[in-house]
C-alpha positions as YAML, in Angstrom:
chain: A
units: angstrom
residues:
- id: 1
  name: MET
  ca: [-10.94, 4.32, 5.42]
- id: 2
  name: LYS
  ca: [-7.66, 3.91, 7.24]
- id: 3
  name: HIS
  ca: [-4.71, 2.97, 5.05]
- id: 4
  name: ARG
  ca: [-3.87, -0.12, 7.13]
- id: 5
  name: ASP
  ca: [-7.49, -1.34, 6.86]
- id: 6
  name: LEU
  ca: [-7.35, -0.93, 3.09]
- id: 7
  name: GLU
  ca: [-4.10, -2.93, 2.98]
- id: 8
  name: LYS
  ca: [-5.74, -5.73, 4.98]
- id: 9
  name: ARG
  ca: [-8.68, -5.80, 2.53]
- id: 10
  name: LEU
  ca: [-6.34, -5.91, -0.46]
- id: 11
  name: ARG
  ca: [-4.28, -8.75, 1.00]
- id: 12
  name: HIS
  ca: [-7.44, -10.66, 1.91]
- id: 13
  name: ALA
  ca: [-8.62, -10.28, -1.70]
- id: 14
  name: GLY
  ca: [-5.36, -11.86, -2.91]
- id: 15
  name: CYS
  ca: [-3.64, -8.66, -4.06]
- id: 16
  name: TYR
  ca: [0.02, -8.03, -3.41]
- id: 17
  name: LEU
  ca: [2.24, -4.97, -3.12]
- id: 18
  name: LYS
  ca: [4.42, -4.60, -6.20]
- id: 19
  name: ARG
  ca: [6.34, -1.46, -5.24]
- id: 20
  name: GLU
  ca: [6.34, 1.68, -3.13]
- id: 21
  name: GLY
  ca: [6.45, 5.02, -4.92]
- id: 22
  name: GLY
  ca: [6.96, 8.54, -3.66]
- id: 23
  name: ALA
  ca: [3.35, 9.11, -2.65]
- id: 24
  name: HIS
  ca: [1.61, 5.91, -3.77]
- id: 25
  name: SER
  ca: [1.86, 2.15, -3.38]
- id: 26
  name: LEU
  ca: [1.26, -0.02, -6.44]
- id: 27
  name: TRP
  ca: [-0.93, -3.06, -5.75]
- id: 28
  name: ILE
  ca: [-1.53, -5.90, -8.23]
- id: 29
  name: ASN
  ca: [-4.50, -8.24, -8.49]
- id: 30
  name: PRO
  ca: [-2.96, -11.48, -9.82]
- id: 31
  name: ARG
  ca: [-6.32, -12.87, -11.03]
- id: 32
  name: THR
  ca: [-7.02, -9.93, -13.33]
- id: 33
  name: GLY
  ca: [-3.55, -8.46, -13.76]
- id: 34
  name: VAL
  ca: [-4.90, -5.00, -12.89]
- id: 35
  name: ALA
  ca: [-2.58, -2.63, -11.04]
- id: 36
  name: GLU
  ca: [-3.96, 0.11, -8.80]
- id: 37
  name: ALA
  ca: [-2.06, 3.03, -7.26]
- id: 38
  name: ILE
  ca: [-3.14, 3.57, -3.65]
- id: 39
  name: PRO
  ca: [-2.15, 6.85, -1.95]
- id: 40
  name: ARG
  ca: [-0.02, 6.47, 1.15]
- id: 41
  name: HIS
  ca: [-1.97, 8.73, 3.48]
- id: 42
  name: THR
  ca: [-3.23, 7.87, 6.95]
- id: 43
  name: GLU
  ca: [-6.80, 8.25, 5.75]
- id: 44
  name: VAL
  ca: [-7.58, 7.15, 2.18]
- id: 45
  name: LYS
  ca: [-10.53, 8.98, 0.67]
- id: 46
  name: GLY
  ca: [-12.55, 8.04, -2.38]
- id: 47
  name: ARG
  ca: [-13.95, 4.79, -3.64]
- id: 48
  name: SER
  ca: [-13.55, 1.49, -1.87]
- id: 49
  name: PRO
  ca: [-11.90, -1.39, -3.69]
- id: 50
  name: ARG
  ca: [-14.35, -3.60, -5.55]
- id: 51
  name: LYS
  ca: [-14.65, -7.30, -4.90]
- id: 52
  name: SER
  ca: [-13.18, -9.47, -7.66]
...
């Protein structure tokens, strides 16, 4: 999945970007309070974000 597509999905789900790190972006889900580190690569491999 492309990084920009993942960002769109996260924003659509109500998540917001808390901070940018060296190699990761930290996203927060305000409904659950869960933070997830997302790698800042052009193509993000691995699992897709789950619906809340």
